[in-house]
Coordinates of C-alpha atoms and ligand atoms in Angstrom, one line a residue:
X13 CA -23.4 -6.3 -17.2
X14 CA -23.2 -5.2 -13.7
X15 CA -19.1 -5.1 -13.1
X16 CA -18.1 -5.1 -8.8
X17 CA -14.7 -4.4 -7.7
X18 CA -13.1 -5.2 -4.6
X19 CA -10.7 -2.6 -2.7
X20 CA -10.9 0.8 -3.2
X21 CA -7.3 1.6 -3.3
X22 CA -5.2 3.2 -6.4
X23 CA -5.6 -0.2 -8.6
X24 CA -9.7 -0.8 -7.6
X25 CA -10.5 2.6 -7.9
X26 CA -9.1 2.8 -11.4
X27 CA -10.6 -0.3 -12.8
X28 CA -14.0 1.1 -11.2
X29 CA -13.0 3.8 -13.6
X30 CA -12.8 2.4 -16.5
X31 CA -15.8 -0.1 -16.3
X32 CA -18.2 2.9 -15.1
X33 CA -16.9 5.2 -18.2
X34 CA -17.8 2.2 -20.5
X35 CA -21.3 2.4 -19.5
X36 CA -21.3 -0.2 -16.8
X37 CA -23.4 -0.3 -13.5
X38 CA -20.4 -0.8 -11.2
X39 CA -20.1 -1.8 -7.2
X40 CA -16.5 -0.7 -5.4
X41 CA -16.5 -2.2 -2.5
X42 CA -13.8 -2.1 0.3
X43 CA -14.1 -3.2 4.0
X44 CA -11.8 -0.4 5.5
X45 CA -13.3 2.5 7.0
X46 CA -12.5 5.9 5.0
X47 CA -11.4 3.9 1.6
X48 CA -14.5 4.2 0.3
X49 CA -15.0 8.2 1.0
X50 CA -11.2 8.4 -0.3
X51 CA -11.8 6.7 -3.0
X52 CA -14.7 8.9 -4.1
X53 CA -13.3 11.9 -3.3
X54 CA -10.0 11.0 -5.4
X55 CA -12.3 9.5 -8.6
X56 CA -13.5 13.1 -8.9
X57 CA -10.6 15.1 -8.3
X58 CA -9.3 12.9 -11.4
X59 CA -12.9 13.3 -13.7
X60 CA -13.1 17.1 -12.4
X61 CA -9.4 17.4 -14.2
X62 CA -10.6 15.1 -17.4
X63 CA -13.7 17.8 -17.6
X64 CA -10.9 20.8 -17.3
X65 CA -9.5 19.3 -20.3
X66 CA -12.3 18.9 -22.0
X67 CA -11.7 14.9 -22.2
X68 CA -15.2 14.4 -20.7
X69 CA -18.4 17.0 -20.6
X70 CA -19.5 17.9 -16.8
X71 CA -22.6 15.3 -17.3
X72 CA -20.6 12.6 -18.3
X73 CA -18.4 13.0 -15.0
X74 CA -21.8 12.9 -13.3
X75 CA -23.2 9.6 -15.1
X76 CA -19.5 7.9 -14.5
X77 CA -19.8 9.1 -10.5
X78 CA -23.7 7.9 -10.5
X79 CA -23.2 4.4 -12.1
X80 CA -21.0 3.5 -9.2
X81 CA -22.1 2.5 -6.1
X82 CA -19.9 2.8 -3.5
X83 CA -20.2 0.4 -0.8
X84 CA -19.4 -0.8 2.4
X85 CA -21.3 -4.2 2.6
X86 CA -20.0 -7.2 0.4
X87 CA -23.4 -8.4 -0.6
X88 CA -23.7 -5.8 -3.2
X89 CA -21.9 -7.4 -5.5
X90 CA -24.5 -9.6 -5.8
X91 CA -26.1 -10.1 -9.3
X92 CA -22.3 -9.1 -11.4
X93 CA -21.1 -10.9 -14.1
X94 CA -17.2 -9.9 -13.2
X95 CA -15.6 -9.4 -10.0
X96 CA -12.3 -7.8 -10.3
X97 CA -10.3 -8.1 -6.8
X98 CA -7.9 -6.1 -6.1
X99 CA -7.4 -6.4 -2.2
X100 CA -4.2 -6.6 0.0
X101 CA -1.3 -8.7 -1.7
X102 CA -2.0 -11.7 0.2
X103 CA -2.5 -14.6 0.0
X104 CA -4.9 -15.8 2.9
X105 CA -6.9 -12.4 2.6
X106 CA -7.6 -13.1 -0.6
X107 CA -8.3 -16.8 -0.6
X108 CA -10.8 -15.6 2.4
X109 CA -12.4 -13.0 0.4
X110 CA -12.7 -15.0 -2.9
X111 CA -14.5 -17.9 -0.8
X112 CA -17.0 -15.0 0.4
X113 CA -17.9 -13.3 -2.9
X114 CA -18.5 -17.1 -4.1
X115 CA -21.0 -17.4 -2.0
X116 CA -22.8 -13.8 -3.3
X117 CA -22.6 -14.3 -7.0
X118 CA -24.1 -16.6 -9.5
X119 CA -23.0 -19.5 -10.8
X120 CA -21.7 -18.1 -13.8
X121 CA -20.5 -14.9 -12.7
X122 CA -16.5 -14.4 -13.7
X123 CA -14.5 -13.9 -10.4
X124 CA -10.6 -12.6 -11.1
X125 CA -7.8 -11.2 -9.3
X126 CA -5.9 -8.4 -10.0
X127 CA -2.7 -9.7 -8.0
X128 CA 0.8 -9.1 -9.5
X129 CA 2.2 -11.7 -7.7
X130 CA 0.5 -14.5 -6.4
X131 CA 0.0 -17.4 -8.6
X132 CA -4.4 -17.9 -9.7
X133 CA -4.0 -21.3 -9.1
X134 CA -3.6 -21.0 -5.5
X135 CA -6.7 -18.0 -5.3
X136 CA -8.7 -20.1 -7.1
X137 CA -7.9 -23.0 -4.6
X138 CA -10.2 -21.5 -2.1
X139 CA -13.4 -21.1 -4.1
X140 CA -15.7 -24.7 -4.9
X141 CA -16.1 -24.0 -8.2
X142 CA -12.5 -23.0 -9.8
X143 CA -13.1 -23.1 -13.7
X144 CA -14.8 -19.3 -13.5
X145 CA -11.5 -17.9 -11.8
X146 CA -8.8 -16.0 -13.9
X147 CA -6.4 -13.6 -13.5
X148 CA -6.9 -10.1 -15.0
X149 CA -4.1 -7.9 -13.8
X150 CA -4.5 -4.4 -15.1
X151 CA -1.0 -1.7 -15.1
X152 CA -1.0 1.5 -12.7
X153 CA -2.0 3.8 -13.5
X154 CA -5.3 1.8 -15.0
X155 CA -7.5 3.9 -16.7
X156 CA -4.1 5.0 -19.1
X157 CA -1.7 1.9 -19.5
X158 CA -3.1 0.0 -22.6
X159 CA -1.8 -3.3 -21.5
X160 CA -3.9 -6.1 -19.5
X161 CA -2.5 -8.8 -18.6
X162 CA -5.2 -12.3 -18.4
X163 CA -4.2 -15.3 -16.5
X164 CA -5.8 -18.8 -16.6
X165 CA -5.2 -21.1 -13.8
X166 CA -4.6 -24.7 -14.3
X167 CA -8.3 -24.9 -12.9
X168 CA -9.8 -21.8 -15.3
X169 CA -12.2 -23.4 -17.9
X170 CA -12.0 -22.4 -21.8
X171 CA -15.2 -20.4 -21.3
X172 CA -14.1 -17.8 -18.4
X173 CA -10.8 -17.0 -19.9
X174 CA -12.7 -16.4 -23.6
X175 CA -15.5 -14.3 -22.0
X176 CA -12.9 -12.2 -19.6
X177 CA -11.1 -11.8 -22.4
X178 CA -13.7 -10.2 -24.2
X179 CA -14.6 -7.8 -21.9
X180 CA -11.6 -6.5 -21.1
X181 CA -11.2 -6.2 -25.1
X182 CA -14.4 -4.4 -25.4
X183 CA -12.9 -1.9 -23.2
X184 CA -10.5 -1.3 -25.4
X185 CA -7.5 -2.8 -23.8
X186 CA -4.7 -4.6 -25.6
X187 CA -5.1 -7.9 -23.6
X188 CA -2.3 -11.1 -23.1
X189 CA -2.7 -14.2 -22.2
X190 CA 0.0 -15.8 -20.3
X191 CA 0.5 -19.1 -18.4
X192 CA 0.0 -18.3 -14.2
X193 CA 3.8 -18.3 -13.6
X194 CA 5.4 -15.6 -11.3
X195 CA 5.6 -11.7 -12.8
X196 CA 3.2 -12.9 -15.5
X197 CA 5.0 -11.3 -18.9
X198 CA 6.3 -7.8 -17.5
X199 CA 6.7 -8.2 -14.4
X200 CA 9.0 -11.2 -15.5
X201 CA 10.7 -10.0 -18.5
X202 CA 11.5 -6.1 -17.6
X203 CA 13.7 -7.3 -14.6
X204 CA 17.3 -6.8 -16.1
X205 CA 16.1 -3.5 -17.0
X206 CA 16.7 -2.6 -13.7
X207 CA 19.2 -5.7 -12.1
X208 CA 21.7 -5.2 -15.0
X209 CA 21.2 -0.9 -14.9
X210 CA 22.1 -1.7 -11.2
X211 CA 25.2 -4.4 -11.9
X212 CA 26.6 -2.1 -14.2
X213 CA 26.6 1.1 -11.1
X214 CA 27.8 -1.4 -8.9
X215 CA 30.7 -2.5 -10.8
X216 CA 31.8 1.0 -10.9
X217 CA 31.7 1.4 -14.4
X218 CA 29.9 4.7 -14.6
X219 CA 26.8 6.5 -13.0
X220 CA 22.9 6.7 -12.5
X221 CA 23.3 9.7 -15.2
X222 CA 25.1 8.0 -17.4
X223 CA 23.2 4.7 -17.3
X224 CA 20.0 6.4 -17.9
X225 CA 21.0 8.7 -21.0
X226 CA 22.5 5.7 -22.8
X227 CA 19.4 3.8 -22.5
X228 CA 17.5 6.8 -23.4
X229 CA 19.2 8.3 -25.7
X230 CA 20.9 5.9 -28.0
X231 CA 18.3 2.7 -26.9
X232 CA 14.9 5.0 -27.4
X233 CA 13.7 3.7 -24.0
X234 CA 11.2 6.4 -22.8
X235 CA 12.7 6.7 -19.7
X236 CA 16.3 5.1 -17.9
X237 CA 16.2 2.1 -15.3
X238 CA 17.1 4.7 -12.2
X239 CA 14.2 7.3 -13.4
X240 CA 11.8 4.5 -13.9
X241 CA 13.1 2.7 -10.5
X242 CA 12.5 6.3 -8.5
X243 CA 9.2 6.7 -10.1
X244 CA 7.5 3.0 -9.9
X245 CA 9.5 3.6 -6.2
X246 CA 12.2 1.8 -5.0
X247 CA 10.2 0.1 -2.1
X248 CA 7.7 -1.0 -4.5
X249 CA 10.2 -2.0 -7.5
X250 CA 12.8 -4.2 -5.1
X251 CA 9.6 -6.0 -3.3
X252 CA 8.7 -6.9 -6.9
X253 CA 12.0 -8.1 -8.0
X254 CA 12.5 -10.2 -4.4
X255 CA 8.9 -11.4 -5.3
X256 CA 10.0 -12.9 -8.6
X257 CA 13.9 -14.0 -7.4
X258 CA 12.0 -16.0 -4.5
X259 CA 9.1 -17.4 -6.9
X260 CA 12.0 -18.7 -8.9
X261 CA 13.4 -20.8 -6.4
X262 CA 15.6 -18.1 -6.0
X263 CA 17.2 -18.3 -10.0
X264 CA 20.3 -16.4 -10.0
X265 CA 18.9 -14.1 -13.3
X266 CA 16.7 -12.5 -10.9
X267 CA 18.7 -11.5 -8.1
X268 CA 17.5 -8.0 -6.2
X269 CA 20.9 -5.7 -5.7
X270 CA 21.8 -5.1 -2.3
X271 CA 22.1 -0.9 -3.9
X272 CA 18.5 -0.6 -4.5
X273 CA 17.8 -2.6 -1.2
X274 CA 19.8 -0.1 1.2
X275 CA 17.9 2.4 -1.0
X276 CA 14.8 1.3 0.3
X277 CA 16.0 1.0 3.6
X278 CA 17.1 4.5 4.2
X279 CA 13.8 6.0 2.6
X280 CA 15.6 6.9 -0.5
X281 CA 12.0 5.5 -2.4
X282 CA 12.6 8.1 -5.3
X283 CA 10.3 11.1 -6.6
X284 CA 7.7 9.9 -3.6
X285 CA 9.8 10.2 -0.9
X286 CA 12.2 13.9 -3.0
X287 CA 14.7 11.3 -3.2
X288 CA 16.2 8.1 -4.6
X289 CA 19.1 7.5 -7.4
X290 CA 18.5 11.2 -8.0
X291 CA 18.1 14.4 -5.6
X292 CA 14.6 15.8 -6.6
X293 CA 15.2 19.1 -4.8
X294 CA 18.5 19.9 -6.6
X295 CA 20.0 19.9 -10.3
X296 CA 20.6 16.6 -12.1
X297 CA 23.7 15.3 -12.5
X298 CA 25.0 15.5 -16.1
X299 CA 25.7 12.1 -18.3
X300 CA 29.0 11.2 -19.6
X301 CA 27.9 11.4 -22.6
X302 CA 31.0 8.6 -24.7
X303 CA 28.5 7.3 -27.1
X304 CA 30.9 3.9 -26.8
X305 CA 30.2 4.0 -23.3
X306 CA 26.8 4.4 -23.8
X307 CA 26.9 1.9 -26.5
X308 CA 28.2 -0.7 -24.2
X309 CA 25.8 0.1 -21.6
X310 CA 22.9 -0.2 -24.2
X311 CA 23.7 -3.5 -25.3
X312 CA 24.3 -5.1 -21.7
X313 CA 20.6 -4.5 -20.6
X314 CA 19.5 -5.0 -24.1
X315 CA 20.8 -8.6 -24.6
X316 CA 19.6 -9.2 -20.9
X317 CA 16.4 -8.7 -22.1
X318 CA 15.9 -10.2 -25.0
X319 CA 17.5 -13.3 -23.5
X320 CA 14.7 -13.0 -20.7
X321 CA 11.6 -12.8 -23.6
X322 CA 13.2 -15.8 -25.5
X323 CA 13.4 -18.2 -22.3
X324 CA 9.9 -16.5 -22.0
X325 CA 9.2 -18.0 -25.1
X326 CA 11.0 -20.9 -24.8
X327 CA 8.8 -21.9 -21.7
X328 CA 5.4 -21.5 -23.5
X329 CA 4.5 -18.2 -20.8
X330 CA 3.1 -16.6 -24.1
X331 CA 3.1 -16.2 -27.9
X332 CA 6.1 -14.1 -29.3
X333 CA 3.0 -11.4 -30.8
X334 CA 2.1 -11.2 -26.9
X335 CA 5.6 -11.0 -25.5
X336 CA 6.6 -7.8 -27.7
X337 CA 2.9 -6.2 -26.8
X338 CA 3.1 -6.7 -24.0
X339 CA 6.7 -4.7 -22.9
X340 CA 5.3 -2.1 -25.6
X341 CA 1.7 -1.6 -24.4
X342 CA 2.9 -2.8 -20.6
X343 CA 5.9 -0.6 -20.4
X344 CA 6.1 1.5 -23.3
X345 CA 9.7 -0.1 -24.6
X346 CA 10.1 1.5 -28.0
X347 CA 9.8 -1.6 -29.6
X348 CA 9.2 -5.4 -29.0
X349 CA 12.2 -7.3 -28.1
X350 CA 11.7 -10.3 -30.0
X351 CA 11.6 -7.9 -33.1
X352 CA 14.4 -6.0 -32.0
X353 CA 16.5 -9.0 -31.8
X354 CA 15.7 -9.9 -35.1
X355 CA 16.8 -6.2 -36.2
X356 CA 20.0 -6.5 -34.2
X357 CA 20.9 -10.4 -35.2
X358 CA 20.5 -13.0 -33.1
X359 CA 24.0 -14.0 -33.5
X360 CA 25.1 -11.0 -32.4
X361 CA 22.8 -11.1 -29.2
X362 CA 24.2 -14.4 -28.3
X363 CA 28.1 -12.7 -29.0
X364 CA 27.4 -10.3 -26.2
X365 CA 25.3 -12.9 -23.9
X366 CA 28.4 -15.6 -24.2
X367 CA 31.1 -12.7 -23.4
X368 CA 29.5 -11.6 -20.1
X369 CA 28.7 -15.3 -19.4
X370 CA 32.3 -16.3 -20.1
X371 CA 33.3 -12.9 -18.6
X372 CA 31.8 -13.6 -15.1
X373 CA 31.2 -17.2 -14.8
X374 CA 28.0 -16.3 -13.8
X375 CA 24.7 -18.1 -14.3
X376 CA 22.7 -15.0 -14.7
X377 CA 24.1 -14.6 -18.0
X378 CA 23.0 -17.7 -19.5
X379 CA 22.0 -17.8 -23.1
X380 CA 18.3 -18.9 -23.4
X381 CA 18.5 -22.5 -25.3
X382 CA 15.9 -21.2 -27.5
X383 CA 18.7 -18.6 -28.5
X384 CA 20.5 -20.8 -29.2
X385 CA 18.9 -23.2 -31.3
X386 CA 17.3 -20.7 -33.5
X387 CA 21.1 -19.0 -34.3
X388 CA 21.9 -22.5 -35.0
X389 CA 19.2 -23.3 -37.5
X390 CA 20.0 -19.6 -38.8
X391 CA 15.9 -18.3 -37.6
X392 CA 14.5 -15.0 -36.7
X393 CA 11.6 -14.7 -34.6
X394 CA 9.7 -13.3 -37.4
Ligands
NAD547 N1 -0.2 -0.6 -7.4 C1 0.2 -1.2 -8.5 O1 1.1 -0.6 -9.3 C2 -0.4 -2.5 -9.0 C3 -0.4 -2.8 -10.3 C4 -1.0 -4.0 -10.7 C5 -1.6 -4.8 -9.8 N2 -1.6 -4.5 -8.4 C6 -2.3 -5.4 -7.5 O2 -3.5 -4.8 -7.2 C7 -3.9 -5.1 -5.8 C8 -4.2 -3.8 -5.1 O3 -3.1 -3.0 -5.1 P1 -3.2 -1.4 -4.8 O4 -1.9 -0.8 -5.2 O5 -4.5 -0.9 -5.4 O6 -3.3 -1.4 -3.2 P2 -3.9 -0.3 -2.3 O7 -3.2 -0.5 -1.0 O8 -3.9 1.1 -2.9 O9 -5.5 -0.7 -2.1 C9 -5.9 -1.9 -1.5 C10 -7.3 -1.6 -1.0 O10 -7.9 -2.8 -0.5 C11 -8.6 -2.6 0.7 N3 -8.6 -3.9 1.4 C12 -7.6 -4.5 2.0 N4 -8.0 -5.7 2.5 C13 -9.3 -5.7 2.2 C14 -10.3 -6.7 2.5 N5 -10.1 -7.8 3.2 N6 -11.6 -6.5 2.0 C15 -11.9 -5.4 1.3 N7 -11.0 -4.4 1.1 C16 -9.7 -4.6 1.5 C17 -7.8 -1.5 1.4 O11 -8.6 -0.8 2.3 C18 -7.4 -0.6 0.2 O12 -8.3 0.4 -0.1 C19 -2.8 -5.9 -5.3 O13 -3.1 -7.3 -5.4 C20 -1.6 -5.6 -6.1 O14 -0.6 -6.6 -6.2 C21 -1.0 -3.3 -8.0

C-alpha cells in the first residue's frame, strides 16, 4: 500500500520513516521550498547513524531512502491508501489541504491528521466525504515512542478507524483509541505533571531540584516535570497546556502558570535555547534530598494525576487498559496510573485530593466523581 505524507517537518519526516522501513512505497510531500531537501538530507544523517550502529545494513538505508519519493507537487499522492498530514497547526490550512488531497485520492483511500490539538471533527468538516477521516497522532520523536494515538470523529465510519488501526498495528505500534476531545489521552492526562510540579515552586515550598528528584527518585518517573518541561521546551509545553486550558472552556484543572509563561517569554525554552528551569552551561543545583519532603511532593502530582485518568475514564475518552498504555508507551510513566491507584488505595488517593481541595478551596482539586463512587462501593480499577 502506497503510504503519502504531508509536511516534511520533524513529525512528517518521521512517519515517512517508519512507513518506508516497513517496506512501504511512500510520497513526502511539503509545499515549502528547501523542506523537502532538509528533510532528506536530515532522514540520512539519522539512517547513516542507525547503519553506524549496526541497527540497519548500508543497503537497507538505501532501499528505505529509494522507496520515498520526495516531492514537491501534491498530485503524487495520488493512488495511496493512507494520507498522514502533518502540516502547520492550523486549522484553515489544514481544512484547505484536506479538501485538496480529497480531490487526488480514491474513494477509499484513509486520509488522517496528525494534529495534537485540533479537534478531527472540525478537519474532517472540510472534505465531502467524512467517514474515511481519522486522527492518527503519532509522539516525537516518531520512529522511537511506541505510543500512537487514533482518533475517530463523530463523522469517521467503523471501517476507517478498524483499517487505520491496523496499519498502524502492523507497524508495530501500541495504538489507542480515544474519543476526539482536546489533548487526546496524554496530552490531557500528563498536565498536572507539570501545573502541580509548577504550583508547588510557586508556592515556595521548595525548588526545581528538589521537585524533580522526588518525582524521580522516590515516584520512578524517568525524568522530573522541570527536566521534561526544558526538554519537550517550555514554548512548546505552555502553548500545549494554553491549548488544552482554552479547549476546556478554560477549566480551572488546566490552568498554564504564569512561571513557565515568563519562562517562555524571556527565551528561557530549556536545553534548546542552554537554558530554562536549569542552567545547561553550569553545574546543577543539588536536591534537598528530606525523603518526607519528597514524599509530599510525590503524592501532590501523583493524586493530581490519577484524579485526571479517572475523570478520563469517567467521560468515556478511553478504556482504563488504554489510559495506563497510553502514559506508559506515550510518556514512559513507570507504571499506569489507574494501576498505580489501585496499588496505592483509592481511599487514600481521595484523602490527599479532599485535603488540597479543602486546603485551597480551589476547583482544580476536585475529586473525579468516578473517584468517588468507586471508594464508595469499595472498587479497584482492576
Ligand atoms: N512536534 C511534535 O512534538 C508533535 C507531536 C505530535 C504531533 N504533532 C503535530 O504534527 C504536525 C506537524 O508538526 P511538526 O512538529 O512536524 O511541525 P514542523 O514545523 O516541523 O513541520 C511542518 C511542515 O509542514 C510544512 N507545511 C506547512 N504548511 C504546509 C502546507 N500548506 N502544505 C504543505 N506543507 C506545509 C512545513 O514546510 C514544514 O516542513 C502538527 O499538526 C503538530 O501539532 C507535533
Amino acid at each position: 500500500m502506497k503510504i503519502s505524507v504531508i509536511g516534511a517537518g520533524t513529525m512528517g519526516t518521521g512517519i515517512a520513516q517508519i512507513a518506508s522501513t516497513k517496506g512501504h512505497e511512500v510520497c513526502l510531500y511539503d509545499s515549502f521550498e528547501g523542506s523537502i531537501e532538509n528533510a532528506k538530507t536530515s532522514l540520512e544523517k539519522i539512517l547513516n547513524r542507525l547503519v553506524e550502529k549496526e541497527r540497519i545494513s548500508s543497503e537497507e538505508k538505501e532501499n528505505i531512502i529509494n522507496r520515498i519519493n520526495f516531492s514537491e507537487k501534491l498530485e503524487d499522492i495520488k493512488d495511496s491508501g493512507l494520507v498522514i498530514e502533518a502540516i502547520i497547526e492550523n486549522l484553515k490550512i489544514k481544512q484547505k489541504i484536506f479538501s485538496k488531497i480529497e480531490n487526488l485520492v480514491s474513494e477509499d483511500c484513509i486520509i488522517s491528521s496528525n494534529t495534537s490539538s485540533l479537534s478531527i471533527a472540525s478537519i474532517a468538516g472540510a472534505c465531502k466525504n467524512a467517514k474515511r477521516v481519522v486522527g492518527i497522532h503519532f509522539f516525537n520523536p516518531a520512529p522511537l515512542m511506541p505510543l500512537v494515538e487514533i482518533i475517530p470523529a463523530v463523522q469517521t465510519s467503523d471501517k476507517t478507524l478498524n483499517a487505520a488501526k491496523s496499519i498502524i498495528d502492523e507497524w508495530g505500534k501500541v495504538t489507542v483509541i480515544v474519543k476526539d476531545t482536546p489533548g487526546f489521552i496524554v496530552n490531557r492526562v500528563a498536565r498536572p505533571f507539570y501545573g502541580e510540579a509548577l504550583r508547588i515552586y510557586e508556592e515556595g515550598i521548595t525548588d526545581f531540584a528538589t521537585i524533580d528528584w522526588a518525582l524521580k527518585e522516590i515516584g520512578g518517573f524517568r525524568m522530573g516535570p522541570f527536566e521534561l518541561m526544558d526538554y519537550i521546551g517550555n514554548d512548546i509545553n505552555y502553548t500545549v497546556t494554553e491549548s488544552v486550558f482554552t479547549s476546556f472552556y478554560f477549566d480551572p484543572r488546566y490552568k498554564p502558570s504564569f512561571t513557565q509563561k515568563r519562562m517562555m517569554e524571556a527565551g528561557f525554552l530549556g536545553r534548546k535555547s542552554g537554558r530554562g528551569y536549569y542552567d545547561y552551561n553550569s553545574e546543577f543545583p543539588k536536591a534537598n534530598e528530606d525523603r518526607d519532603l519528597g514524599k509530599q511532593i510525590l503524592w501532590r502530582v501523583l493524586s493530581m494525576l490519577i484524579n485526571e485518568a479517572t475523570d478520563a475514564l469517567f467521560l468515556n475518552i478511553a478504556s482504563k487498559e488504554d489510559i495506563d498504555l497510553a502514559m506508559t508507551k506515550g510518556v514512559n510513566y513507570p507504571k499506569g496510573l489507574l494501576s498505580w491507584a489501585d496499588e496505592l488505595g483509592l481511599s487514600n488517593v481521595l484523602n490527599q485530593l479532599e485535603e488540597l481541595y479543602s486546603e485551597y478551596g480551589e476547583d482544580r482539586y476536585r475529586p473525579s466523581p468516578l473517584l468517588r463512587r468507586m471508594v464508595k462501593e469499595n472498587k479497584t480499577f482492576y
